[in-house]
Amino acid sequence: MARLLKLDRDSGIDTRAVVDLERHPLLNQPAPPSAEDLEQFYREHAANLAVGACEKALSEWGGHVADITHVVAVTATHAGSPGYDQAVALRLGIPATAERVLLSGVGCAGGLVALRVAACLCLAAEHRGRSARVLVFATELCSTQIRCELDHASRTQDPCIGPALFGDGAAALVLSNELSSQSRQHGIYALTNWTTSIIPKTDEDMAYRTTSMGFLLRLAKRVPQLAAEAVKSHFRELVCDDGIWPHPEWSPDPKQYDWALHPGGKLVIKAVQEAMGLSDHQLRATNHVYRTRGNASSVAVLAVLDHLRNTANGQDDVVACSFGPGLTVEMAKLKRLH
């Protein structure tokens, strides 16, 4: 426990948002809750978080919920079915005919995975001459896994950093294609390109394993180095929207972009910052979200993008990147709309 408390003190996180764990009997009993208990807990709380985030996104978008054509949802902290996306869609009044996708197994990369899938749905609809208005949302209750982590640490004397990093939350947005009347009027960002890649031979470096008491995180010490190297190797491909480089030796400048980097931990942020030569100003949104909310898994990078849009003295072009099990690296290029 002393080692875990030190990890917590050294994390660089001041506050984290969590559901009301302090008074909930399920998470304050002598034994850790079972997987069945956690399933029920998620269904009681996750939909409320998601609906709140979605209602805010729909209100800012300005369209009508009946006009939503697709739903893309993601979570790393639940595996039951029917998925929580159905409960959220029903409560919001989304048409039963809206096409739905629920993503699982993508961990902290999930926010950008959901954005990528939504973009592909938009392009597919446009190819068919149809408008697309995709409601994207991510919801995580990472705090419910703390008891599982603490039990493992007490038995093995090998604490993982998870309990010192993760928080709860939800984030939502609406992504539209060019055939949707609201796409330009209410736009905040335009998504212009994206990349995804699995780093070979890293499937054991970051993983969530299912146990009888919830999910148990595995996080290797070399993850920050792997993440930094992957971002550096894929950056040029990402920022070249048309796939044609000006010349073979062309090297884009990372300093010309604001960065929405997944706040996966102090060492991850530092490693990417040093590898790409980024300033603290370029990472101001990442550092703010990490310091005030910790790592909320798939929600985190979307929270960074949300905070970044309200910061002054920024670049019009934005690079977003996140990391998930596999080890998977997701990157996206966006442009601010004025």
CSV table of N, CA and C in Angstrom, one decimal, residues 172-275:
chain,number,residue,atom,x,y,z
A,172,ALA,N,-19.3,13.4,-25.4
A,172,ALA,CA,-20.2,13.2,-26.6
A,172,ALA,C,-20.0,14.3,-27.6
A,173,LEU,N,-20.3,14.0,-28.8
A,173,LEU,CA,-20.2,14.9,-29.9
A,173,LEU,C,-21.1,14.5,-31.1
A,174,VAL,N,-21.3,15.4,-32.0
A,174,VAL,CA,-22.1,15.0,-33.2
A,174,VAL,C,-21.1,15.3,-34.4
A,175,LEU,N,-20.9,14.3,-35.2
A,175,LEU,CA,-20.1,14.4,-36.4
A,175,LEU,C,-21.0,14.3,-37.6
A,176,SER,N,-21.0,15.3,-38.6
A,176,SER,CA,-21.8,15.3,-39.7
A,176,SER,C,-21.0,15.3,-41.0
A,177,ASN,N,-21.6,14.8,-42.1
A,177,ASN,CA,-20.9,14.9,-43.4
A,177,ASN,C,-21.3,16.2,-44.1
A,178,GLU,N,-20.8,16.4,-45.3
A,178,GLU,CA,-21.0,17.6,-46.0
A,178,GLU,C,-22.4,17.8,-46.5
A,179,LEU,N,-23.2,16.7,-46.6
A,179,LEU,CA,-24.6,16.8,-47.0
A,179,LEU,C,-25.5,17.1,-45.9
A,180,SER,N,-25.0,17.3,-44.7
A,180,SER,CA,-25.9,17.7,-43.6
A,180,SER,C,-25.9,19.2,-43.5
A,181,SER,N,-27.1,19.8,-43.4
A,181,SER,CA,-27.2,21.2,-43.4
A,181,SER,C,-26.5,21.9,-42.2
A,182,GLN,N,-26.5,21.1,-41.0
A,182,GLN,CA,-25.9,21.7,-39.8
A,182,GLN,C,-24.4,21.6,-39.8
A,183,SER,N,-23.7,20.9,-40.7
A,183,SER,CA,-22.3,20.6,-40.6
A,183,SER,C,-21.4,21.9,-40.6
A,184,ARG,N,-21.8,22.9,-41.4
A,184,ARG,CA,-20.9,24.1,-41.4
A,184,ARG,C,-21.4,25.1,-40.4
A,185,GLN,N,-22.7,25.2,-40.2
A,185,GLN,CA,-23.3,26.3,-39.4
A,185,GLN,C,-22.8,26.1,-37.9
A,186,HIS,N,-22.7,24.9,-37.4
A,186,HIS,CA,-22.5,24.7,-36.0
A,186,HIS,C,-21.1,24.0,-35.8
A,187,GLY,N,-20.3,23.9,-36.8
A,187,GLY,CA,-19.1,23.1,-36.7
A,187,GLY,C,-18.1,23.7,-35.7
A,188,ILE,N,-17.3,22.9,-35.0
A,188,ILE,CA,-16.2,23.3,-34.1
A,188,ILE,C,-14.9,22.9,-34.7
A,189,TYR,N,-14.9,21.6,-35.1
A,189,TYR,CA,-13.7,21.0,-35.8
A,189,TYR,C,-14.1,20.4,-37.0
A,190,ALA,N,-13.2,20.4,-38.0
A,190,ALA,CA,-13.4,19.5,-39.2
A,190,ALA,C,-12.3,18.4,-39.1
A,191,LEU,N,-12.7,17.2,-39.2
A,191,LEU,CA,-11.8,16.0,-39.1
A,191,LEU,C,-11.3,15.8,-40.5
A,192,THR,N,-10.0,16.0,-40.7
A,192,THR,CA,-9.4,15.9,-42.1
A,192,THR,C,-8.6,14.7,-42.4
A,193,ASN,N,-8.1,14.0,-41.4
A,193,ASN,CA,-7.4,12.8,-41.7
A,193,ASN,C,-7.2,12.0,-40.4
A,194,TRP,N,-6.9,10.7,-40.5
A,194,TRP,CA,-6.7,9.8,-39.3
A,194,TRP,C,-5.8,8.7,-39.7
A,195,THR,N,-5.1,8.1,-38.7
A,195,THR,CA,-4.3,6.9,-38.9
A,195,THR,C,-4.6,6.0,-37.7
A,196,THR,N,-4.4,4.7,-37.9
A,196,THR,CA,-4.4,3.7,-36.8
A,196,THR,C,-3.3,2.7,-37.1
A,197,SER,N,-2.8,2.1,-36.0
A,197,SER,CA,-1.7,1.1,-36.2
A,197,SER,C,-1.5,0.3,-34.9
A,198,ILE,N,-1.2,-0.9,-35.1
A,198,ILE,CA,-0.9,-1.8,-33.9
A,198,ILE,C,0.6,-2.0,-34.0
A,199,ILE,N,1.3,-1.7,-32.9
A,199,ILE,CA,2.7,-1.9,-32.8
A,199,ILE,C,3.0,-3.4,-32.6
A,200,PRO,N,3.8,-4.0,-33.5
A,200,PRO,CA,4.0,-5.5,-33.4
A,200,PRO,C,4.6,-5.9,-32.0
A,201,LYS,N,4.2,-7.1,-31.6
A,201,LYS,CA,4.8,-7.7,-30.4
A,201,LYS,C,4.6,-6.9,-29.1
A,202,THR,N,3.5,-6.2,-29.0
A,202,THR,CA,3.2,-5.4,-27.8
A,202,THR,C,1.9,-5.8,-27.2
A,203,ASP,N,1.3,-6.9,-27.5
A,203,ASP,CA,-0.1,-7.2,-27.1
A,203,ASP,C,-0.1,-7.5,-25.5
A,204,GLU,N,1.0,-7.7,-24.9
A,204,GLU,CA,1.1,-7.9,-23.5
A,204,GLU,C,1.5,-6.7,-22.7
A,205,ASP,N,1.9,-5.6,-23.4
A,205,ASP,CA,2.4,-4.4,-22.8
A,205,ASP,C,1.3,-3.5,-22.2
A,206,MET,N,0.1,-3.5,-22.8
A,206,MET,CA,-1.1,-2.8,-22.3
A,206,MET,C,-2.3,-3.7,-22.5
A,207,ALA,N,-2.9,-4.1,-21.4
A,207,ALA,CA,-4.1,-5.0,-21.5
A,207,ALA,C,-5.0,-4.9,-20.3
A,208,TYR,N,-6.2,-5.2,-20.5
A,208,TYR,CA,-7.2,-5.4,-19.5
A,208,TYR,C,-7.7,-6.8,-19.4
A,209,ARG,N,-7.4,-7.5,-18.3
A,209,ARG,CA,-7.8,-8.9,-18.2
A,209,ARG,C,-9.0,-9.0,-17.4
A,210,THR,N,-10.0,-9.8,-17.8
A,210,THR,CA,-11.2,-10.0,-17.1
A,210,THR,C,-11.0,-11.0,-15.9
A,211,THR,N,-11.4,-10.6,-14.7
A,211,THR,CA,-11.3,-11.5,-13.6
A,211,THR,C,-12.7,-11.6,-12.9
A,212,SER,N,-12.8,-12.4,-11.9
A,212,SER,CA,-14.1,-12.6,-11.2
A,212,SER,C,-14.5,-11.4,-10.4
A,213,MET,N,-13.5,-10.4,-10.3
A,213,MET,CA,-13.8,-9.2,-9.6
A,213,MET,C,-13.7,-7.9,-10.4
A,214,GLY,N,-13.7,-8.1,-11.7
A,214,GLY,CA,-13.6,-7.0,-12.6
A,214,GLY,C,-12.4,-7.1,-13.6
A,215,PHE,N,-12.0,-5.9,-14.1
A,215,PHE,CA,-10.9,-5.8,-15.0
A,215,PHE,C,-9.6,-5.5,-14.3
A,216,LEU,N,-8.5,-6.2,-14.7
A,216,LEU,CA,-7.2,-6.0,-14.1
A,216,LEU,C,-6.3,-5.5,-15.1
A,217,LEU,N,-5.7,-4.3,-14.9
A,217,LEU,CA,-4.9,-3.6,-15.8
A,217,LEU,C,-3.4,-4.2,-15.8
A,218,ARG,N,-2.9,-4.4,-17.0
A,218,ARG,CA,-1.5,-4.7,-17.2
A,218,ARG,C,-0.9,-3.5,-18.0
A,219,LEU,N,0.2,-2.9,-17.4
A,219,LEU,CA,0.8,-1.8,-18.1
A,219,LEU,C,2.3,-1.9,-17.9
A,220,ALA,N,3.0,-2.2,-19.0
A,220,ALA,CA,4.4,-2.4,-19.0
A,220,ALA,C,5.2,-1.0,-18.9
A,221,LYS,N,6.4,-1.1,-18.3
A,221,LYS,CA,7.2,0.1,-18.1
A,221,LYS,C,7.6,0.8,-19.4
A,222,ARG,N,7.7,0.0,-20.5
A,222,ARG,CA,8.1,0.6,-21.8
A,222,ARG,C,7.0,1.2,-22.6
A,223,VAL,N,5.8,1.3,-22.1
A,223,VAL,CA,4.7,1.9,-22.8
A,223,VAL,C,5.0,3.3,-23.2
A,224,PRO,N,5.5,4.2,-22.3
A,224,PRO,CA,5.8,5.6,-22.7
A,224,PRO,C,6.7,5.7,-23.9
A,225,GLN,N,7.8,4.9,-23.9
A,225,GLN,CA,8.7,4.8,-25.0
A,225,GLN,C,8.0,4.4,-26.3
A,226,LEU,N,7.3,3.3,-26.2
A,226,LEU,CA,6.6,2.8,-27.4
A,226,LEU,C,5.6,3.8,-27.9
A,227,ALA,N,4.9,4.5,-27.1
A,227,ALA,CA,3.9,5.5,-27.5
A,227,ALA,C,4.6,6.6,-28.2
A,228,ALA,N,5.7,7.1,-27.7
A,228,ALA,CA,6.4,8.2,-28.3
A,228,ALA,C,7.0,7.9,-29.6
A,229,GLU,N,7.6,6.7,-29.7
A,229,GLU,CA,8.2,6.2,-31.0
A,229,GLU,C,7.1,6.1,-32.1
A,230,ALA,N,5.9,5.6,-31.7
A,230,ALA,CA,4.8,5.4,-32.6
A,230,ALA,C,4.3,6.7,-33.2
A,231,VAL,N,4.1,7.7,-32.3
A,231,VAL,CA,3.6,9.0,-32.7
A,231,VAL,C,4.6,9.6,-33.7
A,232,LYS,N,5.9,9.5,-33.3
A,232,LYS,CA,6.9,10.1,-34.2
A,232,LYS,C,6.9,9.5,-35.6
A,233,SER,N,6.7,8.2,-35.7
A,233,SER,CA,6.8,7.5,-36.9
A,233,SER,C,5.5,7.7,-37.8
A,234,HIS,N,4.4,8.0,-37.2
A,234,HIS,CA,3.1,8.2,-37.9
A,234,HIS,C,2.7,9.6,-38.2
A,235,PHE,N,3.5,10.5,-37.6
A,235,PHE,CA,3.1,11.9,-37.7
A,235,PHE,C,3.1,12.4,-39.2
A,236,ARG,N,4.1,12.1,-39.9
A,236,ARG,CA,4.2,12.6,-41.3
A,236,ARG,C,3.1,12.1,-42.1
A,237,GLU,N,2.7,10.8,-42.0
A,237,GLU,CA,1.6,10.2,-42.7
A,237,GLU,C,0.3,10.9,-42.4
A,238,LEU,N,0.1,11.3,-41.1
A,238,LEU,CA,-1.1,11.9,-40.7
A,238,LEU,C,-1.3,13.3,-41.3
A,239,VAL,N,-0.3,14.1,-41.2
A,239,VAL,CA,-0.5,15.5,-41.6
A,239,VAL,C,-0.5,15.7,-43.1
A,240,CYS,N,-0.2,14.7,-43.9
A,240,CYS,CA,-0.2,14.8,-45.4
A,240,CYS,C,-1.6,14.3,-45.8
A,241,ASP,N,-2.5,15.2,-45.9
A,241,ASP,CA,-3.9,14.8,-46.1
A,241,ASP,C,-4.1,14.0,-47.4
A,242,ASP,N,-3.4,14.4,-48.5
A,242,ASP,CA,-3.7,13.8,-49.8
A,242,ASP,C,-2.7,12.6,-50.1
A,243,GLY,N,-1.8,12.3,-49.1
A,243,GLY,CA,-0.9,11.2,-49.3
A,243,GLY,C,0.2,11.4,-50.2
A,244,ILE,N,0.4,12.7,-50.6
A,244,ILE,CA,1.5,13.0,-51.6
A,244,ILE,C,2.4,14.0,-50.8
A,245,TRP,N,3.6,13.6,-50.6
A,245,TRP,CA,4.6,14.4,-49.9
A,245,TRP,C,5.2,15.3,-50.9
A,246,PRO,N,5.5,16.6,-50.5
A,246,PRO,CA,6.2,17.6,-51.4
A,246,PRO,C,7.5,17.0,-52.0
A,247,HIS,N,8.3,16.3,-51.2
A,247,HIS,CA,9.5,15.7,-51.7
A,247,HIS,C,9.9,14.6,-50.7
A,248,PRO,N,10.7,13.6,-51.1
A,248,PRO,CA,10.9,12.4,-50.3
A,248,PRO,C,11.5,12.7,-48.9
A,249,GLU,N,12.2,13.8,-48.7
A,249,GLU,CA,12.8,14.2,-47.5
A,249,GLU,C,12.0,15.1,-46.6
A,250,TRP,N,10.7,15.4,-47.1
A,250,TRP,CA,9.9,16.3,-46.4
A,250,TRP,C,9.6,15.9,-45.0
A,251,SER,N,9.7,16.9,-44.1
A,251,SER,CA,9.5,16.6,-42.6
A,251,SER,C,8.7,17.7,-42.0
A,252,PRO,N,7.4,17.4,-41.7
A,252,PRO,CA,6.5,18.4,-41.2
A,252,PRO,C,6.9,18.8,-39.8
A,253,ASP,N,6.6,20.0,-39.4
A,253,ASP,CA,7.0,20.6,-38.1
A,253,ASP,C,5.9,20.4,-37.1
A,254,PRO,N,6.1,19.6,-36.1
A,254,PRO,CA,5.1,19.4,-35.0
A,254,PRO,C,4.7,20.7,-34.3
A,255,LYS,N,5.6,21.7,-34.3
A,255,LYS,CA,5.3,23.0,-33.6
A,255,LYS,C,4.2,23.8,-34.3
A,256,GLN,N,3.8,23.4,-35.5
A,256,GLN,CA,2.8,24.2,-36.2
A,256,GLN,C,1.4,23.7,-35.8
A,257,TYR,N,1.3,22.8,-34.8
A,257,TYR,CA,0.0,22.3,-34.5
A,257,TYR,C,-0.2,22.4,-32.9
A,258,ASP,N,-1.5,22.5,-32.6
A,258,ASP,CA,-1.9,22.3,-31.2
A,258,ASP,C,-2.0,20.8,-31.1
A,259,TRP,N,-1.8,20.2,-29.9
A,259,TRP,CA,-1.8,18.8,-29.7
A,259,TRP,C,-2.9,18.4,-28.6
A,260,ALA,N,-3.8,17.5,-29.0
A,260,ALA,CA,-4.7,16.9,-28.0
A,260,ALA,C,-4.2,15.5,-27.8
A,261,LEU,N,-3.2,15.4,-26.9
A,261,LEU,CA,-2.6,14.1,-26.5
A,261,LEU,C,-3.3,13.4,-25.4
A,262,HIS,N,-3.6,12.1,-25.6
A,262,HIS,CA,-4.3,11.4,-24.5
A,262,HIS,C,-3.5,11.5,-23.2
A,263,PRO,N,-4.1,11.9,-22.1
A,263,PRO,CA,-3.4,12.1,-20.8
A,263,PRO,C,-3.3,10.8,-20.1
A,264,GLY,N,-2.5,9.9,-20.7
A,264,GLY,CA,-2.4,8.5,-20.2
A,264,GLY,C,-1.5,8.3,-19.0
A,265,GLY,N,-0.8,9.4,-18.6
A,265,GLY,CA,0.1,9.3,-17.5
A,265,GLY,C,1.2,10.3,-17.7
A,266,LYS,N,1.8,10.7,-16.6
A,266,LYS,CA,2.9,11.7,-16.6
A,266,LYS,C,4.0,11.3,-17.5
A,267,LEU,N,4.4,10.0,-17.5
A,267,LEU,CA,5.5,9.6,-18.3
A,267,LEU,C,5.2,9.5,-19.7
A,268,VAL,N,4.0,9.1,-20.0
A,268,VAL,CA,3.5,9.1,-21.4
A,268,VAL,C,3.5,10.5,-22.0
A,269,ILE,N,3.0,11.4,-21.3
A,269,ILE,CA,2.9,12.8,-21.8
A,269,ILE,C,4.3,13.3,-22.0
A,270,LYS,N,5.2,13.1,-21.1
A,270,LYS,CA,6.6,13.6,-21.2
A,270,LYS,C,7.3,12.9,-22.3
A,271,ALA,N,7.2,11.6,-22.5
A,271,ALA,CA,7.9,10.9,-23.6
A,271,ALA,C,7.5,11.5,-25.0
A,272,VAL,N,6.2,11.7,-25.2
A,272,VAL,CA,5.7,12.2,-26.5
A,272,VAL,C,6.2,13.6,-26.6
A,273,GLN,N,6.1,14.4,-25.6
A,273,GLN,CA,6.5,15.8,-25.7
A,273,GLN,C,8.0,15.9,-26.1
A,274,GLU,N,8.8,15.1,-25.5
A,274,GLU,CA,10.3,15.1,-25.8
A,274,GLU,C,10.5,14.6,-27.2
A,275,ALA,N,9.9,13.5,-27.6
A,275,ALA,CA,10.1,12.9,-28.9
A,275,ALA,C,9.7,13.9,-30.0
